[in-house]
């Protein structure tokens, strides 16, 4: 058995399909490509695969990862080319690489996600946003709501970095690096809420777009992607 | 044509399931429009997940798109949240492939699979900004056409539609598209187009027929207003199913649709002759696809879609002559890749359990039994000719072979039904439960589950029961209450159809042209998605009937006399009225009629119109048990 790690993108209209829909679409694409797939045992055999942290519906990404298990070895070029031929528009394979069978899973490995967020903040200027960011990092704890439950993480661990990439006419493009995985996942929406929502006034911000740029493992001070050669 | 996608994209993030509206599925077709091309909007009047499960739509989509100069695109009912946003932003109904306004298409075709989707049709026309009534439409509005099983009584929809296509649609739709294209190029007006299309066999143009009623409401006459159209419109029939195009590039949906698998139609029509079953009458005669064709099709479809399940579709799949060979061939070829086979409709016998065993080798399947009635007497009335012994011995075999959950379908409100027949359902179910407890090892007994689904009988047009009175709402509710009270226990779970829904379905199914006013009124009162329990509002339908001066009593709580003119008198499915009458009389005498595939011809009349029809082949392997219409369903366990 071979374990293939694949880096792919989910863009355009396909950002609207859920993770479960995506899994189904990938399994069918793999069957169309006639890959030598490994099936799970049991009453309902499925294609043996594993995925990274799922994307929310409406969020696009240019760096998602999945592992596919194969019975026979295929060349990496073959994998990328064959699969791209049978994928629906909006899904695209960038790279493939064989990894060891006992390598930790993508979800275990990854602990940070980078997003680019476009947000409309009509009543704020660049310096206001900078102030808000400073204010956020000045607090020791980052509080957010996830599935209706209040959660708390040390700010440094929850949010590694916030950068204003671009600002014009009340619209900001912000790049953020947020905790994801076992230690706690911070959704970009939660960060925006904590930056731009104030209890004393009406919500005056609208998220226009969220795009995932990268998934990383922070080991020491370095960031590694799940497909980097280490 | 205008591309509405930029406007639609803005509202998608606020929609519950945007995946319904994004197109981009594998195998969707996007043909650029050339001058003189015709654009055909193919609609299913319900939400995406239901519409995408419909095989007819899938067949027509591929046939039309393969035709030169014809472009077919899909349209479904937007769900209520989407509709609300579309109306707020003034976005008209659009096709999925090119996001064009439906009103800019040439033809807007609906598949009519269920009466309770009719208000959705009006809602879709309204969303498309197309006048509801054919007489109010202009020449630049699309031609509104309908096909599917409900068109065999099209009258309640007649004022909304320009034409209906009756019977097998594969060739018919191509002829309509071709003729339309020619006429469009000539710049023909709608009147001329309709007159010309009405000459194609199987096309019914309702505006060319005039219906007169007696003061009682009963139909006096049905007259054509032009000698150029037929007195009786006969359905189209494809004699040799191998000659009918079957899609090999079906669209693979993203969203979990109802039938999320490759559907392969192995046979069309059924001659078992269950007297309540409209499908069994209107799709006659039974025709098979050849096994070689099916092997070929399955290979291509699996390759082109990547599906992990292939469903062998027909009204009674164990009647397919070579079903065993076909199933074992498919399992041998694809089972190793984890591709399962499912059989949604099988007879209830040992042979079917053997098939189910084979299918289980790949993926666990559920078993569904459809005795429909609880006593032998009533099963004879409806011509569902299986004995209690058949049912129990099949259930026994299923338990012995490891099944722990069985599903049973019954109907209440069947003609001549009495308290004993309902008691019969209770006794039969209890016998199955104790049989299960006897056979299943003690450790596994807690897993024994008998799921009972209770439907209410709805008399339909073109069946031997087309004259009978439907049970009243009160009668149905009492019968349901009786079963709810007596079908109890830890191993039994009971579900039932909404009785009020069955009553309205009964009204519409045998309705006449005057009923169009009621459908329109119901829609104006807010009815839509009537087939969805959470949206169905009986009181609005009652109000609509009242306001139009019509009644449930007239349409469905009344026994029709045999010489009454029925609203579908001018529509022929091939089976004669005389045959329906003789079957009705036999039902009342509790006499059975055998399946003509295993005995002599019953002279139902369909073979006289089916000149190209090959003689049916006898499925030798299942001959000994081959009477009656026992049905067992095998579906993937979910």
PDB file of C-alpha atoms in Angstrom, chain B residues 319-424:
ATOM      1  CA  UNK B 319     -39.319 -10.002 -13.869  1.00  0.00           C
ATOM      2  CA  UNK B 320     -36.355  -9.114 -16.049  1.00  0.00           C
ATOM      3  CA  UNK B 321     -35.637 -12.348 -17.939  1.00  0.00           C
ATOM      4  CA  UNK B 322     -31.937 -12.473 -17.216  1.00  0.00           C
ATOM      5  CA  UNK B 323     -31.814 -10.701 -13.889  1.00  0.00           C
ATOM      6  CA  UNK B 324     -29.617 -13.349 -12.220  1.00  0.00           C
ATOM      7  CA  UNK B 325     -27.058 -13.308 -15.005  1.00  0.00           C
ATOM      8  CA  UNK B 326     -27.044  -9.527 -15.078  1.00  0.00           C
ATOM      9  CA  UNK B 327     -26.623  -9.126 -11.317  1.00  0.00           C
ATOM     10  CA  UNK B 328     -23.842 -11.692 -11.044  1.00  0.00           C
ATOM     11  CA  UNK B 329     -22.066 -10.233 -14.052  1.00  0.00           C
ATOM     12  CA  UNK B 330     -22.137  -6.722 -12.583  1.00  0.00           C
ATOM     13  CA  UNK B 331     -20.995  -7.941  -9.181  1.00  0.00           C
ATOM     14  CA  UNK B 332     -18.184  -9.993 -10.628  1.00  0.00           C
ATOM     15  CA  UNK B 333     -16.985  -7.150 -12.764  1.00  0.00           C
ATOM     16  CA  UNK B 334     -17.296  -4.208 -10.375  1.00  0.00           C
ATOM     17  CA  UNK B 335     -17.764  -5.651  -6.875  1.00  0.00           C
ATOM     18  CA  UNK B 336     -14.006  -5.784  -6.333  1.00  0.00           C
ATOM     19  CA  UNK B 337     -13.864  -2.003  -6.837  1.00  0.00           C
ATOM     20  CA  UNK B 338     -16.500  -1.522  -4.153  1.00  0.00           C
ATOM     21  CA  UNK B 339     -19.251  -0.764  -6.668  1.00  0.00           C
ATOM     22  CA  UNK B 340     -22.538  -2.090  -5.301  1.00  0.00           C
ATOM     23  CA  UNK B 341     -25.666  -3.123  -7.174  1.00  0.00           C
ATOM     24  CA  UNK B 342     -29.111  -2.229  -5.885  1.00  0.00           C
ATOM     25  CA  UNK B 343     -32.545  -3.447  -6.943  1.00  0.00           C
ATOM     26  CA  UNK B 344     -35.329  -1.128  -5.853  1.00  0.00           C
ATOM     27  CA  UNK B 345     -38.206  -3.416  -6.830  1.00  0.00           C
ATOM     28  CA  UNK B 346     -38.203  -7.191  -6.580  1.00  0.00           C
ATOM     29  CA  UNK B 347     -40.865  -9.796  -6.113  1.00  0.00           C
ATOM     30  CA  UNK B 348     -41.199 -11.278  -2.675  1.00  0.00           C
ATOM     31  CA  UNK B 349     -39.857 -14.793  -2.972  1.00  0.00           C
ATOM     32  CA  UNK B 350     -36.887 -17.064  -2.364  1.00  0.00           C
ATOM     33  CA  UNK B 351     -35.407 -16.109  -5.705  1.00  0.00           C
ATOM     34  CA  UNK B 352     -35.252 -12.466  -4.670  1.00  0.00           C
ATOM     35  CA  UNK B 353     -33.624 -13.327  -1.348  1.00  0.00           C
ATOM     36  CA  UNK B 354     -30.939 -15.178  -3.283  1.00  0.00           C
ATOM     37  CA  UNK B 355     -30.370 -12.103  -5.391  1.00  0.00           C
ATOM     38  CA  UNK B 356     -30.194  -9.978  -2.256  1.00  0.00           C
ATOM     39  CA  UNK B 357     -27.600 -12.375  -0.860  1.00  0.00           C
ATOM     40  CA  UNK B 358     -25.430 -11.847  -3.927  1.00  0.00           C
ATOM     41  CA  UNK B 359     -25.800  -8.095  -3.683  1.00  0.00           C
ATOM     42  CA  UNK B 360     -24.801  -8.187  -0.008  1.00  0.00           C
ATOM     43  CA  UNK B 361     -21.365  -9.422  -0.966  1.00  0.00           C
ATOM     44  CA  UNK B 362     -20.458  -5.850  -1.860  1.00  0.00           C
ATOM     45  CA  UNK B 363     -22.600  -3.686   0.370  1.00  0.00           C
ATOM     46  CA  UNK B 364     -25.254  -4.246   3.015  1.00  0.00           C
ATOM     47  CA  UNK B 365     -28.749  -3.707   1.640  1.00  0.00           C
ATOM     48  CA  UNK B 366     -32.151  -3.272   3.214  1.00  0.00           C
ATOM     49  CA  UNK B 367     -35.197  -5.349   2.290  1.00  0.00           C
ATOM     50  CA  UNK B 368     -38.597  -3.885   1.578  1.00  0.00           C
ATOM     51  CA  UNK B 369     -41.778  -5.937   1.232  1.00  0.00           C
ATOM     52  CA  UNK B 370     -44.955  -4.574  -0.313  1.00  0.00           C
ATOM     53  CA  UNK B 371     -47.949  -6.801   0.475  1.00  0.00           C
ATOM     54  CA  UNK B 372     -50.121  -3.614   0.338  1.00  0.00           C
ATOM     55  CA  UNK B 373     -53.121  -5.333   1.986  1.00  0.00           C
ATOM     56  CA  UNK B 374     -53.551  -7.401   5.143  1.00  0.00           C
ATOM     57  CA  UNK B 375     -55.867 -10.187   3.999  1.00  0.00           C
ATOM     58  CA  UNK B 376     -55.975 -12.605   1.129  1.00  0.00           C
ATOM     59  CA  UNK B 377     -59.428 -11.343   0.178  1.00  0.00           C
ATOM     60  CA  UNK B 378     -58.269  -7.760  -0.247  1.00  0.00           C
ATOM     61  CA  UNK B 379     -55.062  -8.817  -1.972  1.00  0.00           C
ATOM     62  CA  UNK B 380     -57.268 -10.612  -4.495  1.00  0.00           C
ATOM     63  CA  UNK B 381     -59.338  -7.455  -4.967  1.00  0.00           C
ATOM     64  CA  UNK B 382     -56.254  -5.416  -5.825  1.00  0.00           C
ATOM     65  CA  UNK B 383     -54.698  -8.314  -7.767  1.00  0.00           C
ATOM     66  CA  UNK B 384     -51.618  -8.413  -5.577  1.00  0.00           C
ATOM     67  CA  UNK B 385     -51.462 -12.133  -5.735  1.00  0.00           C
ATOM     68  CA  UNK B 386     -49.229 -13.319  -3.007  1.00  0.00           C
ATOM     69  CA  UNK B 387     -50.279 -15.493  -0.113  1.00  0.00           C
ATOM     70  CA  UNK B 388     -49.527 -15.113   3.553  1.00  0.00           C
ATOM     71  CA  UNK B 389     -47.379 -18.205   3.181  1.00  0.00           C
ATOM     72  CA  UNK B 390     -45.284 -16.451   0.487  1.00  0.00           C
ATOM     73  CA  UNK B 391     -44.783 -13.452   2.744  1.00  0.00           C
ATOM     74  CA  UNK B 392     -43.874 -15.456   5.842  1.00  0.00           C
ATOM     75  CA  UNK B 393     -41.569 -17.871   4.059  1.00  0.00           C
ATOM     76  CA  UNK B 394     -39.717 -14.967   2.419  1.00  0.00           C
ATOM     77  CA  UNK B 395     -39.409 -13.159   5.734  1.00  0.00           C
ATOM     78  CA  UNK B 396     -38.170 -16.375   7.338  1.00  0.00           C
ATOM     79  CA  UNK B 397     -35.504 -16.764   4.704  1.00  0.00           C
ATOM     80  CA  UNK B 398     -34.480 -13.139   5.165  1.00  0.00           C
ATOM     81  CA  UNK B 399     -34.073 -13.601   8.932  1.00  0.00           C
ATOM     82  CA  UNK B 400     -32.158 -16.848   8.399  1.00  0.00           C
ATOM     83  CA  UNK B 401     -29.813 -15.046   6.043  1.00  0.00           C
ATOM     84  CA  UNK B 402     -28.936 -12.360   8.526  1.00  0.00           C
ATOM     85  CA  UNK B 403     -31.419  -9.553   7.880  1.00  0.00           C
ATOM     86  CA  UNK B 404     -32.695  -7.991  11.086  1.00  0.00           C
ATOM     87  CA  UNK B 405     -34.582  -5.006   9.774  1.00  0.00           C
ATOM     88  CA  UNK B 406     -37.400  -5.385   7.253  1.00  0.00           C
ATOM     89  CA  UNK B 407     -39.632  -2.724   5.784  1.00  0.00           C
ATOM     90  CA  UNK B 408     -43.274  -3.350   4.892  1.00  0.00           C
ATOM     91  CA  UNK B 409     -45.549  -1.206   2.742  1.00  0.00           C
ATOM     92  CA  UNK B 410     -49.297  -1.296   3.303  1.00  0.00           C
ATOM     93  CA  UNK B 411     -52.155   0.812   2.018  1.00  0.00           C
ATOM     94  CA  UNK B 412     -55.363   1.820   3.751  1.00  0.00           C
ATOM     95  CA  UNK B 413     -58.544   2.955   2.074  1.00  0.00           C
ATOM     96  CA  UNK B 414     -58.496   0.341  -0.696  1.00  0.00           C
ATOM     97  CA  UNK B 415     -61.864  -0.437  -2.330  1.00  0.00           C
ATOM     98  CA  UNK B 416     -64.042  -2.881  -0.308  1.00  0.00           C
ATOM     99  CA  UNK B 417     -61.721  -2.609   2.718  1.00  0.00           C
ATOM    100  CA  UNK B 418     -63.246  -3.572   6.085  1.00  0.00           C
ATOM    101  CA  UNK B 419     -62.114  -3.730   9.695  1.00  0.00           C
ATOM    102  CA  UNK B 420     -60.984  -7.338   9.115  1.00  0.00           C
ATOM    103  CA  UNK B 421     -58.517  -6.190   6.463  1.00  0.00           C
ATOM    104  CA  UNK B 422     -56.954  -3.703   8.870  1.00  0.00           C
ATOM    105  CA  UNK B 423     -56.890  -6.381  11.556  1.00  0.00           C
ATOM    106  CA  UNK B 424     -55.166  -8.531   8.923  1.00  0.00           C
TER     107      UNK B 424
END
